[in-house]
Amino acid sequence: MKEKGLLIVLSGPSGVGKGTVRKELFSDPRTTYEYSISMTTRLPREGEIDGIDYFFKSREDFETLISQDKLLEYAEYVGNYYGTPVDYVRETINDGRDVFLEIEVQGAKQIRDKFPEGLFIFLAPPSLSELQNRLVHRGTETDDIIADRVETARKELEMMNLYDYVVENDHVTLACERIHAIVLAEHLRRDRVEARYKKMLEVE
Ligand code: 5GP
């Protein structure tokens, strides 16, 4: 039987730079995973192309896809639907190729429930370390600002607990390097490679 590909899920709080990191990853020739193009009901932005950036759908069509169980996950985000086509993901993984999703946190949670063997990477804002610096250098911020930032950081930290890895997005290139390292390590996990070795011994 063919070894399955990985389902790599990159998610994290809004505004953390998921889209920028994803674009940088896919402009790197070392990236071998395939990007799953999402469906959305939002209108295309200037320069966006249907079938490349997203599959742009009407609300009605999107709701039909939901009712036909054609989405691995979906979420409503700022008034629009976003979702991952299940057939593409299933076919690609079954064919032994890795799929990469860049989605918001509600969708990532749904996949964690349905597909726990996925590789879940949380992109964290650098504000967590910045926050630490500011708290260390007390006196540079008002109490209100610090309280606000602690509250934001707390919410962001809570979201993290469903993920396998945390990548701080302090610098896009560094974040991409960390993601490459995680994917490489995941491919070398004993439970993934041992079947191959067992097969080898059967032959001899
Ligand atoms: P944008 O409208 O800026 O392209 O994307 C808005 C948000 O939707 C981003 O956080 C992006 O990661 C997320 N997103 C894109 N595609 C999907 C998807 O298929 N499912 C979910 N749940 N979120 C998505």
GROMACS .gro file of C-alpha atoms and ligand atoms in nm:
model
  228
    1MET     CA    1   0.000   0.000   0.000
    2LYS     CA    2   0.119   0.348  -0.084
    3GLU     CA    3   0.239   0.564   0.207
    4LYS     CA    4  -0.001   0.849   0.261
    5GLY     CA    5   0.099   1.212   0.230
    6LEU     CA    6   0.081   1.454   0.522
    7LEU     CA    7  -0.199   1.696   0.583
    8ILE     CA    8  -0.018   2.011   0.696
    9VAL     CA    9  -0.240   2.276   0.856
   10LEU     CA   10  -0.098   2.624   0.909
   11SER     CA   11  -0.322   2.843   1.119
   12GLY     CA   12  -0.308   3.111   1.384
   13PRO     CA   13  -0.471   3.433   1.497
   14SER     CA   14  -0.600   3.685   1.251
   15GLY     CA   15  -0.334   3.928   1.128
   16VAL     CA   16  -0.040   3.705   1.222
   17GLY     CA   17   0.082   3.684   0.860
   18LYS     CA   18  -0.036   3.335   0.754
   19GLY     CA   19  -0.090   3.444   0.393
   20THR     CA   20   0.254   3.605   0.368
   21VAL     CA   21   0.427   3.298   0.511
   22ARG     CA   22   0.232   3.069   0.277
   23LYS     CA   23   0.325   3.277  -0.030
   24GLU     CA   24   0.691   3.276   0.073
   25LEU     CA   25   0.684   2.898   0.124
   26PHE     CA   26   0.536   2.840  -0.220
   27SER     CA   27   0.793   3.059  -0.390
   28ASP     CA   28   1.067   2.837  -0.245
   29PRO     CA   29   1.176   2.555  -0.481
   30ARG     CA   30   1.237   2.326  -0.179
   31THR     CA   31   0.865   2.323  -0.105
   32THR     CA   32   0.726   1.992  -0.224
   33TYR     CA   33   0.384   2.003  -0.062
   34GLU     CA   34   0.079   2.106  -0.259
   35TYR     CA   35  -0.136   2.401  -0.171
   36SER     CA   36  -0.504   2.326  -0.131
   37ILE     CA   37  -0.693   2.611  -0.296
   38SER     CA   38  -0.986   2.711  -0.077
   39MET     CA   39  -1.340   2.802  -0.171
   40THR     CA   40  -1.473   3.138  -0.060
   41THR     CA   41  -1.777   3.358  -0.102
   42ARG     CA   42  -1.575   3.677  -0.070
   43LEU     CA   43  -1.518   3.880  -0.386
   44PRO     CA   44  -1.182   3.855  -0.560
   45ARG     CA   45  -0.934   4.128  -0.469
   46GLU     CA   46  -0.745   4.305  -0.742
   47GLY     CA   47  -0.508   4.061  -0.912
   48GLU     CA   48  -0.667   3.749  -0.763
   49ILE     CA   49  -0.754   3.473  -1.007
   50ASP     CA   50  -1.032   3.218  -0.975
   51GLY     CA   51  -0.881   2.870  -0.942
   52ILE     CA   52  -0.540   3.005  -0.836
   53ASP     CA   53  -0.597   3.218  -0.528
   54TYR     CA   54  -0.938   3.079  -0.441
   55PHE     CA   55  -1.237   2.916  -0.604
   56PHE     CA   56  -1.479   3.208  -0.583
   57LYS     CA   57  -1.835   3.090  -0.518
   58SER     CA   58  -2.177   3.242  -0.462
   59ARG     CA   59  -2.327   3.193  -0.117
   60GLU     CA   60  -2.585   2.963  -0.268
   61ASP     CA   61  -2.323   2.741  -0.435
   62PHE     CA   62  -2.117   2.733  -0.117
   63GLU     CA   63  -2.419   2.623   0.087
   64THR     CA   64  -2.486   2.347  -0.166
   65LEU     CA   65  -2.127   2.225  -0.120
   66ILE     CA   66  -2.183   2.222   0.257
   67SER     CA   67  -2.501   2.019   0.223
   68GLN     CA   68  -2.327   1.774  -0.013
   69ASP     CA   69  -2.046   1.723   0.241
   70LYS     CA   70  -1.788   1.844  -0.009
   71LEU     CA   71  -1.587   2.043   0.245
   72LEU     CA   72  -1.336   1.902   0.491
   73GLU     CA   73  -1.401   2.212   0.704
   74TYR     CA   74  -1.556   2.550   0.658
   75ALA     CA   75  -1.600   2.866   0.862
   76GLU     CA   76  -1.764   3.201   0.838
   77TYR     CA   77  -1.504   3.473   0.874
   78VAL     CA   78  -1.584   3.848   0.855
   79GLY     CA   79  -1.916   3.779   0.681
   80ASN     CA   80  -1.791   3.531   0.422
   81TYR     CA   81  -1.759   3.157   0.398
   82TYR     CA   82  -1.421   2.990   0.354
   83GLY     CA   83  -1.375   2.615   0.314
   84THR     CA   84  -1.143   2.334   0.208
   85PRO     CA   85  -1.252   2.100  -0.076
   86VAL     CA   86  -1.242   1.749   0.068
   87ASP     CA   87  -1.193   1.555  -0.259
   88TYR     CA   88  -0.870   1.732  -0.351
   89VAL     CA   89  -0.725   1.676  -0.003
   90ARG     CA   90  -0.824   1.310   0.008
   91GLU     CA   91  -0.697   1.230  -0.343
   92THR     CA   92  -0.364   1.407  -0.294
   93ILE     CA   93  -0.291   1.243   0.041
   94ASN     CA   94  -0.393   0.899  -0.085
   95ASP     CA   95  -0.157   0.950  -0.375
   96GLY     CA   96   0.130   0.995  -0.127
   97ARG     CA   97   0.171   1.371  -0.169
   98ASP     CA   98   0.159   1.628   0.113
   99VAL     CA   99  -0.117   1.888   0.120
  100PHE     CA  100  -0.078   2.228   0.282
  101LEU     CA  101  -0.374   2.426   0.415
  102GLU     CA  102  -0.356   2.785   0.531
  103ILE     CA  103  -0.678   2.849   0.720
  104GLU     CA  104  -0.822   3.038   1.014
  105VAL     CA  105  -0.854   2.882   1.360
  106GLN     CA  106  -1.218   2.762   1.359
  107GLY     CA  107  -1.148   2.551   1.049
  108ALA     CA  108  -0.825   2.413   1.196
  109LYS     CA  109  -1.021   2.300   1.502
  110GLN     CA  110  -1.270   2.111   1.284
  111ILE     CA  111  -0.987   1.930   1.106
  112ARG     CA  112  -0.823   1.844   1.438
  113ASP     CA  113  -1.147   1.664   1.534
  114LYS     CA  114  -1.196   1.489   1.198
  115PHE     CA  115  -0.837   1.424   1.099
  116PRO     CA  116  -0.621   1.410   1.415
  117GLU     CA  117  -0.325   1.258   1.226
  118GLY     CA  118  -0.276   1.593   1.051
  119LEU     CA  119   0.026   1.811   1.126
  120PHE     CA  120  -0.098   2.124   1.302
  121ILE     CA  121   0.129   2.427   1.303
  122PHE     CA  122   0.034   2.740   1.493
  123LEU     CA  123   0.181   3.061   1.358
  124ALA     CA  124   0.231   3.283   1.661
  125PRO     CA  125   0.263   3.659   1.659
  126PRO     CA  126   0.599   3.801   1.764
  127SER     CA  127   0.400   4.014   2.003
  128LEU     CA  128   0.434   3.734   2.258
  129SER     CA  129   0.807   3.793   2.290
  130GLU     CA  130   0.764   4.166   2.245
  131LEU     CA  131   0.518   4.157   2.527
  132GLN     CA  132   0.768   3.984   2.747
  133ASN     CA  133   1.024   4.255   2.669
  134ARG     CA  134   0.781   4.527   2.754
  135LEU     CA  135   0.684   4.367   3.079
  136VAL     CA  136   1.048   4.331   3.166
  137HIS     CA  137   1.105   4.701   3.092
  138ARG     CA  138   0.807   4.816   3.291
  139GLY     CA  139   0.740   5.185   3.288
  140THR     CA  140   0.760   5.215   2.908
  141GLU     CA  141   0.385   5.143   2.861
  142THR     CA  142   0.076   5.254   3.045
  143ASP     CA  143  -0.098   4.995   3.265
  144ASP     CA  144  -0.396   4.995   3.026
  145ILE     CA  145  -0.184   4.910   2.725
  146ILE     CA  146  -0.005   4.633   2.912
  147ALA     CA  147  -0.337   4.490   3.038
  148ASP     CA  148  -0.473   4.498   2.682
  149ARG     CA  149  -0.172   4.322   2.542
  150VAL     CA  150  -0.172   4.060   2.815
  151GLU     CA  151  -0.538   3.987   2.740
  152THR     CA  152  -0.468   3.952   2.365
  153ALA     CA  153  -0.169   3.729   2.435
  154ARG     CA  154  -0.374   3.515   2.672
  155LYS     CA  155  -0.642   3.455   2.405
  156GLU     CA  156  -0.378   3.374   2.147
  157LEU     CA  157  -0.203   3.132   2.380
  158GLU     CA  158  -0.530   2.954   2.450
  159MET     CA  159  -0.577   2.890   2.077
  160MET     CA  160  -0.239   2.720   2.064
  161ASN     CA  161  -0.329   2.414   2.266
  162LEU     CA  162  -0.478   2.224   1.971
  163TYR     CA  163  -0.157   2.240   1.771
  164ASP     CA  164   0.152   2.020   1.750
  165TYR     CA  165   0.404   2.295   1.677
  166VAL     CA  166   0.433   2.668   1.735
  167VAL     CA  167   0.623   2.886   1.490
  168GLU     CA  168   0.682   3.245   1.584
  169ASN     CA  169   0.645   3.478   1.290
  170ASP     CA  170   0.916   3.720   1.396
  171HIS     CA  171   1.058   3.712   1.045
  172VAL     CA  172   0.897   3.553   0.737
  173THR     CA  173   1.213   3.377   0.618
  174LEU     CA  174   1.282   3.234   0.964
  175ALA     CA  175   0.920   3.122   1.002
  176CYS     CA  176   0.948   2.936   0.667
  177GLU     CA  177   1.273   2.768   0.772
  178ARG     CA  178   1.103   2.644   1.088
  179ILE     CA  179   0.812   2.507   0.887
  180HIS     CA  180   1.048   2.324   0.647
  181ALA     CA  181   1.222   2.171   0.950
  182ILE     CA  182   0.893   2.057   1.104
  183VAL     CA  183   0.772   1.893   0.781
  184LEU     CA  184   1.106   1.719   0.731
  185ALA     CA  185   1.104   1.587   1.088
  186GLU     CA  186   0.746   1.469   1.054
  187HIS     CA  187   0.843   1.259   0.752
  188LEU     CA  188   1.113   1.092   0.959
  189ARG     CA  189   0.888   0.989   1.246
  190ARG     CA  190   0.939   0.626   1.340
  191ASP     CA  191   0.572   0.537   1.296
  192ARG     CA  192   0.580   0.672   0.941
  193VAL     CA  193   0.899   0.498   0.827
  194GLU     CA  194   0.883   0.167   1.012
  195ALA     CA  195   0.633   0.012   0.770
  196ARG     CA  196   0.885   0.066   0.489
  197TYR     CA  197   1.156  -0.117   0.685
  198LYS     CA  198   0.925  -0.403   0.774
  199LYS     CA  199   0.839  -0.444   0.407
  200MET     CA  200   1.208  -0.450   0.319
  201LEU     CA  201   1.265  -0.739   0.561
  202GLU     CA  202   0.971  -0.932   0.420
  203VAL     CA  203   1.130  -0.929   0.073
  204GLU     CA  204   1.462  -1.078   0.189
  2055GP     P1  205  -0.852   3.641   0.306
  2055GP     O1  206  -0.993   3.686   0.280
  2055GP     O2  207  -0.768   3.752   0.365
  2055GP     O3  208  -0.789   3.577   0.185
  2055GP     O4  209  -0.858   3.527   0.417
  2055GP     C1  210  -0.920   3.549   0.539
  2055GP     C2  211  -0.892   3.435   0.635
  2055GP     O5  212  -0.951   3.314   0.586
  2055GP     C3  213  -0.743   3.403   0.655
  2055GP     O6  214  -0.721   3.388   0.795
  2055GP     C4  215  -0.724   3.271   0.585
  2055GP     O7  216  -0.623   3.191   0.649
  2055GP     C5  217  -0.860   3.208   0.603
  2055GP     N1  218  -0.891   3.102   0.507
  2055GP     C6  219  -0.854   3.093   0.377
  2055GP     N2  220  -0.900   2.981   0.323
  2055GP     C7  221  -0.968   2.915   0.421
  2055GP     C8  222  -1.038   2.790   0.428
  2055GP     O8  223  -1.047   2.713   0.332
  2055GP     N3  224  -1.096   2.758   0.547
  2055GP     C9  225  -1.087   2.837   0.656
  2055GP     N4  226  -1.146   2.795   0.768
  2055GP     N5  227  -1.021   2.955   0.654
  2055GP    C10  228  -0.963   2.994   0.539
   0.00000   0.00000   0.00000
